[in-house]
Amino acid sequence: SGRFGHRFVGPASLLDAMQHELHAKVVQLLQSATTERDLGQRLRVLQQASDLLLHAETPPEIVRSCLEYFGNLQFDPQTSLRRYAAYFVGRVLFFKPSLVLRCLPIVAGLLGDTDGIVQELAAKAAIALHGRAMFALSLEVEALAYQQNIDYQQTIYNAMLRFLEHGSSEHPALFQLATRWARTVILTQTPSPLLLKVRVPADIRGVACLQDFPEKVTHHLDLNHMRQQAEQLFRFLCHLLEKPPQSTWQHWQLRTLLQCVGSIVRQRPSFFEVLLVCWRHLLQTMGVVEQHGGRSAGIAVGTGVSDPNVAAETKKLICTEAQRLLASSLAAERHADVKELLEIIGLLGSFEDVLVQSKYKQICGFLDEDTSERTAEPRAKRFRKGDSRRMWASIGVGGGMDSTLADEDSFDGDALLSGEADLVCRRFEDYFGLPSQREPAGHVPGPALLASRVGTHSELARIALTSLNSLAVKRSILRDRAHERVVAFGDAFLRGPSSSNACNPIMAKRDPTTNGSANDFELFLTEKLSMLEDRVSGNAEVSRDPRSLFARQPRAAPQQAIETVADVAAPIDSPEDESTMLADSAITTLPTESASRDSLQLQLFDEVLAAHRRMERSPLYTVLSAKQTASFDRVSRQVALHLATGVKTLSKPNLQRSMCKAFMLDSFEALKAALSIAANGKIATAPPAFDGSSGEGAARIALGKLVELFFAKFTTDVARWQEVTSHERRPALALVATTPLRDILEGVRGGERHRIQFTYAELFEMFIAEFERSQLPKRELRSFLNEIPVVPVSAFKMLEAHCLVSTTRKMALLTVLSLIECKPSCRWHCLRLLFRLAYSGGDDSSIRFDTIRLIINKVYSAGPHSPMRWQLPHLEDDEAKQLLGEGLLEAGAGWEISDDDFVPLQKLRGRCVEDVATMMLRSMAPKSAEFAFPLKVPLRVEQLRGELFKAIICAAKDRVWLYLALCIKRPVLLHELVETFTKCDQDMKEHLVNSIEEALKYIPASEPELLVLVQKASPETERLIIKVLHILVQTSQGKEGLSKEYGDAVTRLYSITQNPRLLVPVFDLLERKHILDFLPAVMQLDIEEVTAAFQQLIRSRAPTLSISELLTELHHMNNPTENIVPVKCSMQALNVVFGMRDQFDAKVYGIVIQALVEEAGPLPTLFMRTVIQVVKELPRLCDFIVMQILPRLVRQEVWGDENMWRGFMIVLQHTFSGQSGGAARVLAMLPMSQLEDVLVQHPDWKAQLREYIARQPAGAVAPHVRQLLQ
């Protein structure tokens, strides 16, 4: 912890640092354990991490961050690691109960492990988990989280029931733990008949009964259902006693079950009737066994046969549990039934004799167990198989923190009628730091605490006289670690005075009537003790060091010092003693040395602060009204501020620096304490504020003290400068105009900063250093900067440094935004800072983009301000005049900032941001570039641009992002971006083309400025316009499409550039005539662009050219006499349309083919190719092709064109098998020579042709057909 002078820094920041160090050490240990190959060493490292995590001072947040690591050990193939995971979870449940719900899935998973020891440890954890988990679930409000945790609870429930049902013969301890778990569940989910005296809250130890649940539980939790579940579980245990799953129980199993149900009934008498029926059935069965005899390895409690000796042992076990029940005061109403049951077993005698015997036996059992525990040898880590002893036992008082893991009935009604065991309660109190419920030792009465702070006999006597009843303490009431004075009062001294000297600790030794002595108290004083020792030793000279007056004497001889005081006490208190008066006057003489005087003043200042703190902690505070305490607080603060920032102190920079530091440390302590209250919702070490507020209210008050310090320093420095320079006599307005505030507060003279005096800026640096050291929330810094009179330049440097770090950037940027909105004098500095960050160089681009997002979303406003002339380079003067008007056109030529320190918020949000972004955009072009209109910006804006280039600036390509973001909110700025595009080199143009999408995808396609951008396009901007059109088409899909005006604008530009790529994005917006004219050019583009153009046409809701017309036009591009475009381009275009056939009705192809066949003249070159595609890919049109198209082709003598004939035969081949009748009809129409060639090539067609001819009349078929078939 840091230290200034003799003042100590508060523990809050030290505690945070220790927690960070602890977390780092735990992480290091876990990393070491992960890489460790040796299993033993790995377990030792894990144990070291566990000890750190489960320490009482370790916050649960640190344990939560590491819990997943230990939970994942359940999946490790090493059995030892899985065992350790189960052991660790059990410890977490005891020591960090707030993490119980996070332990649920881990315990549920560990219970399903195949290793027996893992299951035992997990069962142990399940016992500790249930009560704590039920308390946490009672407060869970989220339905999904509640149901998930209930599912984990059910998994644990089912696993433990399996252990009970199967008996766990191979793992005796597992069966015992399962019965303990069942008992815990039943007790937790049923009401207790006792009035609990709660010493350990339920959120730490878990609920022990239904009364432990909070008064208001979440609606998800049904307490009635929980009670019914507990009752069913108890009946299940009784059922296991009567009818075990394997027909027999081993002796230890039966004993465990009997002890379990007996313990439950002793604490919950409502189950007595069920247990009584069960025991009677068991005794009846045992009687049958004893009568008939039999041999068995175990005890038969069902229909089996058992050894009579074993049956007798069973009766003894029932007898023991019945006697315990009889000794319990909670079962007094059913003592008669228990007595009857004992008579059945054979325990006879009067009720009083049986009752006394039962209680005596119980006491002897406790004593024997305690004696064996004290005298027994140390236990092994694991018990032998078959041993019914517990896995762990209580280590005893002082045995370590693991003592809370004892298997004793810590909250059994048999232990204490209060419902809690005293030993375990003490351990919980010690570990969790709870207030002790035992003897009220350590509680210091308020007057005694106050008495320990005073330094004069009169004040001490007055307090003692008015607080005799509360000061009778048998032991020392205060031992302060800060080396303050300690006072201890004895009973003899406080019984009553016989004279006025009784209340004087010095005279009490001499007055025998007070029965007081020096042994009854020890009083370690400061200044008077030092002075008296000087007198005794004969040293009449007073020390020149003022601090020596307050020096503490050694503790080695306190008695001798008191005796010395006693010998000379009377002269000191007697006003007639001249020597005393001389000594007092010597002490009160101020030192002459400057350093000593400053030191004394600093001591006085510290005493003022200490008096204020003492008042906050004194009992007097509780009896004062709110108005009185507020007045005291105000006066104390004004006195401290007067001493620290007064004009006289101003002439001593070192003294003022020390006083301001002390005042600041005191305020920071109060601020940290208040924030702790607000964050944790609990009482911190510091008292509440004087106005009775706590939490956030107290934090505002503490922060207000610091603000007052800065206001006091501000007014003092300015007033001092005006006094020195004789400016105070000037008029107020002239005085304000001529006072250089920045130079005064920064300590600047002649352009250089001087460190001789203690300045306002240095005070701020002191504040920042303490703020960072205290690690306070950054939002408090935002409030502070908004309230102090002037924000120094160093504040913006600090904010800039915070913005460079990702973890503090958001808070720093929000602070800058707050200053822009709330502090007009800071606006220009904030704007400079934001632009330095938005255009900063370096590899971390997140700094630039985070700042740009803040500027666009929070700072910039596209409000109702008209554009400047340079923002409209696409308009001629006449057009701009029509748009803006004469006056606005002249105003748009330039603008100025009238005040050097003040920028109107509207100008800052709009014009400043736009102009700086425009200048940085133009810097992407070469320096020789000449723009249509120059930027006429204020001198300060131009200077800001120069500052940006003097600093580390980003690459030219990164200067476009802010401007693009501005274009989103104000699209009229796009025209300046287009002009800059025309002035850049080729590489920069490529970058702008690729970057403009980041803005356009957020601008609605209906924005009028986008249409103007296309309408005003030129050949120089053609490439950028193509990119803009493609983006607009993408963003308008599924929405309202682009207007037809885009088609007209592109048509105009195409007439100039003749670049068909312009037509692709707006192909569906062109007029029909233009589509037909431009179609050949579009067909010759790349296949991707052809596809995009046709896609626009097909998807259009109102296309100017239908799909059938498009296909027809594509076929007409090539015929035997003319090729308008290359055949391969037509084939590509037809393939593109055919690939989109699922987007339109396939019947279109039938219409197109029929129209082409019916046209006069030769068929298109690619006609038969399309027919073949249709036959292959569209089978449902095959009938139409065979019955309608092929006969027409025969009548047109298709064999006259070799290519057509070849295609004709391909179609016949594809359709003959499926349409043999229609194909035979087409064959019968062929002339003899063609038919003969076909039959030679395909002799297998003759059979189908004969069948067709046979069905036709004699004159319906040409004779040559029948002739060729003979």
mmCIF file of C-alpha atoms in Angstrom, residues 103-389:
data_model
loop_
_atom_site.group_PDB
_atom_site.id
_atom_site.type_symbol
_atom_site.label_atom_id
_atom_site.label_comp_id
_atom_site.label_asym_id
_atom_site.label_seq_id
_atom_site.Cartn_x
_atom_site.Cartn_y
_atom_site.Cartn_z
ATOM 1 C CA CYS A 103 -21.832 -27.865 -8.692
ATOM 2 C CA LEU A 104 -25.104 -29.640 -9.528
ATOM 3 C CA PRO A 105 -24.091 -31.018 -12.963
ATOM 4 C CA ILE A 106 -20.667 -32.043 -11.659
ATOM 5 C CA VAL A 107 -22.101 -34.084 -8.778
ATOM 6 C CA ALA A 108 -24.724 -35.613 -11.061
ATOM 7 C CA GLY A 109 -22.004 -36.733 -13.455
ATOM 8 C CA LEU A 110 -19.693 -38.092 -10.763
ATOM 9 C CA LEU A 111 -22.431 -40.304 -9.284
ATOM 10 C CA GLY A 112 -22.468 -42.202 -12.565
ATOM 11 C CA ASP A 113 -18.761 -43.024 -12.377
ATOM 12 C CA THR A 114 -17.641 -46.642 -12.398
ATOM 13 C CA ASP A 115 -15.169 -46.218 -9.547
ATOM 14 C CA GLY A 116 -16.589 -46.908 -6.112
ATOM 15 C CA ILE A 117 -14.548 -44.297 -4.286
ATOM 16 C CA VAL A 118 -15.585 -41.634 -6.768
ATOM 17 C CA GLN A 119 -19.181 -42.566 -6.108
ATOM 18 C CA GLU A 120 -18.632 -42.377 -2.354
ATOM 19 C CA LEU A 121 -17.091 -38.920 -2.586
ATOM 20 C CA ALA A 122 -19.841 -37.773 -4.934
ATOM 21 C CA ALA A 123 -22.487 -39.106 -2.549
ATOM 22 C CA LYS A 124 -20.790 -37.188 0.228
ATOM 23 C CA ALA A 125 -21.038 -34.046 -1.889
ATOM 24 C CA ALA A 126 -24.682 -34.784 -2.712
ATOM 25 C CA ILE A 127 -25.504 -34.735 1.011
ATOM 26 C CA ALA A 128 -23.954 -31.302 1.442
ATOM 27 C CA LEU A 129 -25.496 -30.122 -1.798
ATOM 28 C CA HIS A 130 -29.171 -30.809 -1.241
ATOM 29 C CA GLY A 131 -30.045 -28.231 1.400
ATOM 30 C CA ARG A 132 -27.957 -25.511 -0.194
ATOM 31 C CA ALA A 133 -29.315 -26.258 -3.664
ATOM 32 C CA MET A 134 -32.920 -26.102 -2.458
ATOM 33 C CA PHE A 135 -32.273 -22.679 -0.938
ATOM 34 C CA ALA A 136 -30.746 -21.418 -4.182
ATOM 35 C CA LEU A 137 -33.591 -22.869 -6.264
ATOM 36 C CA SER A 138 -36.142 -21.168 -4.047
ATOM 37 C CA LEU A 139 -34.768 -17.836 -5.297
ATOM 38 C CA GLU A 140 -34.376 -18.802 -8.974
ATOM 39 C CA VAL A 141 -36.783 -16.751 -11.113
ATOM 40 C CA GLU A 142 -35.802 -17.882 -14.616
ATOM 41 C CA ALA A 143 -37.897 -20.857 -15.675
ATOM 42 C CA LEU A 144 -35.278 -22.343 -18.008
ATOM 43 C CA ALA A 145 -32.472 -22.233 -15.445
ATOM 44 C CA TYR A 146 -34.781 -23.598 -12.755
ATOM 45 C CA GLN A 147 -35.876 -26.544 -14.886
ATOM 46 C CA GLN A 148 -32.302 -27.353 -15.865
ATOM 47 C CA ASN A 149 -31.193 -27.436 -12.238
ATOM 48 C CA ILE A 150 -34.230 -29.514 -11.249
ATOM 49 C CA ASP A 151 -33.255 -32.045 -13.921
ATOM 50 C CA TYR A 152 -29.796 -32.311 -12.382
ATOM 51 C CA GLN A 153 -31.410 -32.746 -8.966
ATOM 52 C CA GLN A 154 -33.565 -35.547 -10.355
ATOM 53 C CA THR A 155 -30.484 -37.256 -11.795
ATOM 54 C CA ILE A 156 -28.859 -37.197 -8.354
ATOM 55 C CA TYR A 157 -32.106 -38.417 -6.793
ATOM 56 C CA ASN A 158 -32.322 -41.392 -9.144
ATOM 57 C CA ALA A 159 -28.666 -42.319 -8.641
ATOM 58 C CA MET A 160 -28.951 -42.343 -4.862
ATOM 59 C CA LEU A 161 -32.127 -44.425 -5.025
ATOM 60 C CA ARG A 162 -30.248 -46.985 -7.107
ATOM 61 C CA PHE A 163 -27.564 -47.220 -4.429
ATOM 62 C CA LEU A 164 -30.277 -47.874 -1.841
ATOM 63 C CA GLU A 165 -32.152 -50.418 -3.926
ATOM 64 C CA HIS A 166 -29.093 -52.452 -4.904
ATOM 65 C CA GLY A 167 -27.649 -52.391 -1.394
ATOM 66 C CA SER A 168 -24.121 -51.564 -2.591
ATOM 67 C CA SER A 169 -22.735 -54.698 -0.941
ATOM 68 C CA GLU A 170 -19.282 -54.126 -2.423
ATOM 69 C CA HIS A 171 -19.170 -50.538 -1.103
ATOM 70 C CA PRO A 172 -20.553 -50.378 2.452
ATOM 71 C CA ALA A 173 -19.747 -46.702 2.818
ATOM 72 C CA LEU A 174 -21.704 -45.911 -0.333
ATOM 73 C CA PHE A 175 -24.829 -47.501 1.117
ATOM 74 C CA GLN A 176 -24.346 -45.621 4.380
ATOM 75 C CA LEU A 177 -23.940 -42.345 2.504
ATOM 76 C CA ALA A 178 -27.069 -43.065 0.489
ATOM 77 C CA THR A 179 -29.070 -43.497 3.705
ATOM 78 C CA ARG A 180 -27.588 -40.253 5.060
ATOM 79 C CA TRP A 181 -28.592 -38.522 1.848
ATOM 80 C CA ALA A 182 -32.138 -39.872 2.191
ATOM 81 C CA ARG A 183 -32.287 -38.565 5.741
ATOM 82 C CA THR A 184 -31.030 -35.162 4.620
ATOM 83 C CA VAL A 185 -33.633 -34.945 1.856
ATOM 84 C CA ILE A 186 -36.475 -35.915 4.188
ATOM 85 C CA LEU A 187 -35.445 -33.460 6.907
ATOM 86 C CA THR A 188 -34.935 -30.667 4.420
ATOM 87 C CA GLN A 189 -38.329 -31.091 2.757
ATOM 88 C CA THR A 190 -40.442 -31.451 5.898
ATOM 89 C CA PRO A 191 -41.325 -28.961 8.653
ATOM 90 C CA SER A 192 -39.441 -29.032 11.938
ATOM 91 C CA PRO A 193 -41.360 -29.210 15.244
ATOM 92 C CA LEU A 194 -38.670 -27.018 16.850
ATOM 93 C CA LEU A 195 -38.446 -23.261 17.018
ATOM 94 C CA LEU A 196 -35.047 -22.748 15.463
ATOM 95 C CA LYS A 197 -32.578 -20.263 16.874
ATOM 96 C CA VAL A 198 -30.726 -19.420 13.707
ATOM 97 C CA ARG A 199 -27.053 -18.714 14.208
ATOM 98 C CA VAL A 200 -25.770 -19.661 10.760
ATOM 99 C CA PRO A 201 -27.952 -18.326 7.920
ATOM 100 C CA ALA A 202 -29.544 -20.787 5.544
ATOM 101 C CA ASP A 203 -27.710 -19.442 2.499
ATOM 102 C CA ILE A 204 -24.459 -20.726 4.079
ATOM 103 C CA ARG A 205 -25.471 -24.020 5.698
ATOM 104 C CA GLY A 206 -28.458 -24.765 3.466
ATOM 105 C CA VAL A 207 -32.025 -25.344 4.519
ATOM 106 C CA ALA A 208 -32.594 -27.899 7.283
ATOM 107 C CA CYS A 209 -36.391 -27.817 7.212
ATOM 108 C CA LEU A 210 -39.240 -26.103 5.426
ATOM 109 C CA GLN A 211 -39.100 -23.189 7.872
ATOM 110 C CA ASP A 212 -35.602 -22.372 6.627
ATOM 111 C CA PHE A 213 -36.878 -21.419 3.167
ATOM 112 C CA PRO A 214 -37.234 -17.691 2.442
ATOM 113 C CA GLU A 215 -40.594 -16.111 3.086
ATOM 114 C CA LYS A 216 -41.057 -15.448 -0.623
ATOM 115 C CA VAL A 217 -39.951 -18.298 -2.836
ATOM 116 C CA THR A 218 -40.152 -18.371 -6.599
ATOM 117 C CA HIS A 219 -43.406 -19.587 -8.095
ATOM 118 C CA HIS A 220 -41.540 -22.470 -9.763
ATOM 119 C CA LEU A 221 -40.886 -24.166 -6.409
ATOM 120 C CA ASP A 222 -43.833 -26.062 -4.898
ATOM 121 C CA LEU A 223 -43.183 -26.681 -1.190
ATOM 122 C CA ASN A 224 -46.195 -29.009 -0.932
ATOM 123 C CA HIS A 225 -44.788 -31.197 -3.670
ATOM 124 C CA MET A 226 -41.433 -31.265 -1.897
ATOM 125 C CA ARG A 227 -43.109 -32.413 1.302
ATOM 126 C CA GLN A 228 -44.968 -35.174 -0.536
ATOM 127 C CA GLN A 229 -41.716 -36.294 -2.132
ATOM 128 C CA ALA A 230 -40.070 -36.529 1.300
ATOM 129 C CA GLU A 231 -42.963 -38.586 2.655
ATOM 130 C CA GLN A 232 -42.711 -40.979 -0.289
ATOM 131 C CA LEU A 233 -38.969 -41.325 0.279
ATOM 132 C CA PHE A 234 -39.521 -42.223 3.949
ATOM 133 C CA ARG A 235 -42.076 -44.877 2.983
ATOM 134 C CA PHE A 236 -39.558 -46.178 0.486
ATOM 135 C CA LEU A 237 -36.954 -46.603 3.260
ATOM 136 C CA CYS A 238 -39.487 -48.476 5.386
ATOM 137 C CA HIS A 239 -40.361 -50.630 2.396
ATOM 138 C CA LEU A 240 -36.677 -51.485 1.943
ATOM 139 C CA LEU A 241 -36.563 -52.595 5.573
ATOM 140 C CA GLU A 242 -39.519 -54.900 5.141
ATOM 141 C CA LYS A 243 -38.817 -56.203 1.630
ATOM 142 C CA PRO A 244 -35.214 -55.806 0.494
ATOM 143 C CA PRO A 245 -34.603 -56.105 -3.271
ATOM 144 C CA GLN A 246 -32.410 -59.219 -2.865
ATOM 145 C CA SER A 247 -34.698 -60.772 -0.219
ATOM 146 C CA THR A 248 -31.989 -60.354 2.428
ATOM 147 C CA TRP A 249 -29.993 -57.583 4.052
ATOM 148 C CA GLN A 250 -26.573 -57.921 5.535
ATOM 149 C CA HIS A 251 -26.354 -57.085 9.234
ATOM 150 C CA TRP A 252 -24.636 -53.721 8.662
ATOM 151 C CA GLN A 253 -27.120 -52.757 5.981
ATOM 152 C CA LEU A 254 -30.080 -53.398 8.232
ATOM 153 C CA ARG A 255 -28.434 -51.491 11.074
ATOM 154 C CA THR A 256 -27.787 -48.520 8.798
ATOM 155 C CA LEU A 257 -31.394 -48.415 7.623
ATOM 156 C CA LEU A 258 -32.755 -48.730 11.143
ATOM 157 C CA GLN A 259 -30.522 -45.930 12.404
ATOM 158 C CA CYS A 260 -31.560 -43.738 9.472
ATOM 159 C CA VAL A 261 -35.319 -44.052 9.938
ATOM 160 C CA GLY A 262 -34.911 -43.763 13.716
ATOM 161 C CA SER A 263 -32.972 -40.521 13.400
ATOM 162 C CA ILE A 264 -35.602 -39.140 11.034
ATOM 163 C CA VAL A 265 -38.494 -39.912 13.352
ATOM 164 C CA ARG A 266 -36.677 -38.427 16.337
ATOM 165 C CA GLN A 267 -36.540 -35.120 14.448
ATOM 166 C CA ARG A 268 -39.813 -35.447 12.558
ATOM 167 C CA PRO A 269 -42.383 -37.145 14.857
ATOM 168 C CA SER A 270 -44.988 -36.920 12.092
ATOM 169 C CA PHE A 271 -43.468 -40.092 10.604
ATOM 170 C CA PHE A 272 -43.861 -42.003 13.847
ATOM 171 C CA GLU A 273 -46.943 -43.947 12.769
ATOM 172 C CA VAL A 274 -45.335 -45.214 9.555
ATOM 173 C CA LEU A 275 -42.197 -46.285 11.431
ATOM 174 C CA LEU A 276 -44.195 -48.026 14.137
ATOM 175 C CA VAL A 277 -46.038 -50.155 11.556
ATOM 176 C CA CYS A 278 -42.726 -51.044 9.915
ATOM 177 C CA TRP A 279 -41.089 -52.101 13.180
ATOM 178 C CA ARG A 280 -44.062 -54.196 14.212
ATOM 179 C CA HIS A 281 -43.964 -56.014 10.905
ATOM 180 C CA LEU A 282 -40.239 -56.637 11.325
ATOM 181 C CA LEU A 283 -40.690 -57.956 14.875
ATOM 182 C CA GLN A 284 -43.487 -60.226 13.727
ATOM 183 C CA THR A 285 -41.256 -61.603 10.976
ATOM 184 C CA MET A 286 -38.358 -62.071 13.385
ATOM 185 C CA GLY A 287 -40.668 -63.974 15.756
ATOM 186 C CA VAL A 288 -41.576 -66.352 12.954
ATOM 187 C CA VAL A 289 -37.891 -66.854 12.185
ATOM 188 C CA GLU A 290 -37.075 -67.652 15.814
ATOM 189 C CA GLN A 291 -39.922 -70.193 15.995
ATOM 190 C CA HIS A 292 -39.114 -72.074 12.780
ATOM 191 C CA GLY A 293 -35.324 -71.564 12.688
ATOM 192 C CA GLY A 294 -33.348 -71.859 9.491
ATOM 193 C CA ARG A 295 -29.978 -71.151 8.027
ATOM 194 C CA SER A 296 -29.058 -68.152 5.983
ATOM 195 C CA ALA A 297 -26.078 -65.986 5.360
ATOM 196 C CA GLY A 298 -28.040 -62.857 6.155
ATOM 197 C CA ILE A 299 -31.250 -61.697 7.719
ATOM 198 C CA ALA A 300 -34.540 -62.576 6.086
ATOM 199 C CA VAL A 301 -37.064 -59.848 6.514
ATOM 200 C CA GLY A 302 -39.476 -60.898 3.824
ATOM 201 C CA THR A 303 -40.652 -64.356 3.024
ATOM 202 C CA GLY A 304 -37.195 -65.918 3.328
ATOM 203 C CA VAL A 305 -35.783 -67.939 6.225
ATOM 204 C CA SER A 306 -33.102 -66.609 8.589
ATOM 205 C CA ASP A 307 -30.774 -67.752 11.303
ATOM 206 C CA PRO A 308 -32.549 -67.328 14.693
ATOM 207 C CA ASN A 309 -29.388 -65.803 16.140
ATOM 208 C CA VAL A 310 -29.321 -63.155 13.454
ATOM 209 C CA ALA A 311 -33.032 -62.525 14.000
ATOM 210 C CA ALA A 312 -32.299 -61.932 17.660
ATOM 211 C CA GLU A 313 -29.627 -59.404 16.695
ATOM 212 C CA THR A 314 -32.219 -57.625 14.563
ATOM 213 C CA LYS A 315 -34.532 -57.344 17.525
ATOM 214 C CA LYS A 316 -31.688 -55.830 19.545
ATOM 215 C CA LEU A 317 -31.137 -53.209 16.831
ATOM 216 C CA ILE A 318 -34.810 -52.281 16.864
ATOM 217 C CA CYS A 319 -34.733 -52.173 20.645
ATOM 218 C CA THR A 320 -31.779 -49.761 20.585
ATOM 219 C CA GLU A 321 -33.492 -47.403 18.152
ATOM 220 C CA ALA A 322 -36.729 -47.583 20.127
ATOM 221 C CA GLN A 323 -34.875 -46.610 23.291
ATOM 222 C CA ARG A 324 -33.312 -43.655 21.531
ATOM 223 C CA LEU A 325 -36.755 -42.630 20.403
ATOM 224 C CA LEU A 326 -38.051 -42.969 23.924
ATOM 225 C CA ALA A 327 -35.237 -40.737 25.218
ATOM 226 C CA SER A 328 -36.117 -38.020 22.729
ATOM 227 C CA SER A 329 -38.314 -35.246 24.124
ATOM 228 C CA LEU A 330 -39.871 -34.654 20.723
ATOM 229 C CA ALA A 331 -41.600 -38.057 20.785
ATOM 230 C CA ALA A 332 -43.159 -37.602 24.231
ATOM 231 C CA GLU A 333 -46.687 -37.887 22.863
ATOM 232 C CA ARG A 334 -45.997 -41.409 21.544
ATOM 233 C CA HIS A 335 -44.051 -42.755 24.532
ATOM 234 C CA ALA A 336 -46.825 -45.219 25.288
ATOM 235 C CA ASP A 337 -46.572 -46.801 21.838
ATOM 236 C CA VAL A 338 -42.793 -47.021 22.149
ATOM 237 C CA LYS A 339 -43.149 -48.640 25.567
ATOM 238 C CA GLU A 340 -45.539 -51.192 24.079
ATOM 239 C CA LEU A 341 -43.088 -51.958 21.312
ATOM 240 C CA LEU A 342 -40.267 -52.471 23.816
ATOM 241 C CA GLU A 343 -42.445 -54.913 25.757
ATOM 242 C CA ILE A 344 -42.927 -56.930 22.541
ATOM 243 C CA ILE A 345 -39.155 -57.093 22.209
ATOM 244 C CA GLY A 346 -38.828 -58.196 25.836
ATOM 245 C CA LEU A 347 -37.749 -55.048 27.660
ATOM 246 C CA LEU A 348 -40.049 -55.071 30.727
ATOM 247 C CA GLY A 349 -40.410 -52.738 33.707
ATOM 248 C CA SER A 350 -42.198 -49.572 34.662
ATOM 249 C CA PHE A 351 -42.300 -46.627 32.280
ATOM 250 C CA GLU A 352 -40.058 -44.512 34.517
ATOM 251 C CA ASP A 353 -37.460 -47.303 34.738
ATOM 252 C CA VAL A 354 -37.451 -47.858 30.997
ATOM 253 C CA LEU A 355 -37.224 -44.109 30.330
ATOM 254 C CA VAL A 356 -34.315 -43.620 32.726
ATOM 255 C CA GLN A 357 -32.540 -46.654 31.289
ATOM 256 C CA SER A 358 -32.962 -45.290 27.762
ATOM 257 C CA LYS A 359 -31.557 -41.869 28.610
ATOM 258 C CA TYR A 360 -28.705 -43.401 30.613
ATOM 259 C CA LYS A 361 -27.818 -45.670 27.726
ATOM 260 C CA GLN A 362 -27.825 -42.721 25.319
ATOM 261 C CA ILE A 363 -25.521 -40.678 27.575
ATOM 262 C CA CYS A 364 -23.158 -43.610 28.035
ATOM 263 C CA GLY A 365 -23.062 -44.096 24.277
ATOM 264 C CA PHE A 366 -22.068 -40.470 23.723
ATOM 265 C CA LEU A 367 -19.383 -40.680 26.420
ATOM 266 C CA ASP A 368 -17.978 -43.939 25.063
ATOM 267 C CA GLU A 369 -17.837 -42.534 21.554
ATOM 268 C CA ASP A 370 -16.139 -39.376 22.724
ATOM 269 C CA THR A 371 -13.599 -41.362 24.780
ATOM 270 C CA SER A 372 -12.809 -43.661 21.877
ATOM 271 C CA GLU A 373 -12.384 -40.690 19.594
ATOM 272 C CA ARG A 374 -9.897 -39.067 21.991
ATOM 273 C CA THR A 375 -7.852 -42.193 22.738
ATOM 274 C CA ALA A 376 -8.011 -43.960 19.404
ATOM 275 C CA GLU A 377 -5.001 -44.179 17.145
ATOM 276 C CA PRO A 378 -4.970 -42.031 14.010
ATOM 277 C CA ARG A 379 -7.304 -43.371 11.398
ATOM 278 C CA ALA A 380 -6.261 -44.538 8.033
ATOM 279 C CA LYS A 381 -7.252 -42.431 5.078
ATOM 280 C CA ARG A 382 -9.701 -45.155 3.981
ATOM 281 C CA PHE A 383 -11.383 -47.766 6.140
ATOM 282 C CA ARG A 384 -11.312 -51.429 5.401
ATOM 283 C CA LYS A 385 -14.019 -53.074 3.374
ATOM 284 C CA GLY A 386 -16.925 -54.081 5.522
ATOM 285 C CA ASP A 387 -16.131 -51.593 8.272
ATOM 286 C CA SER A 388 -19.232 -49.625 9.119
ATOM 287 C CA ARG A 389 -17.346 -46.603 10.467
#
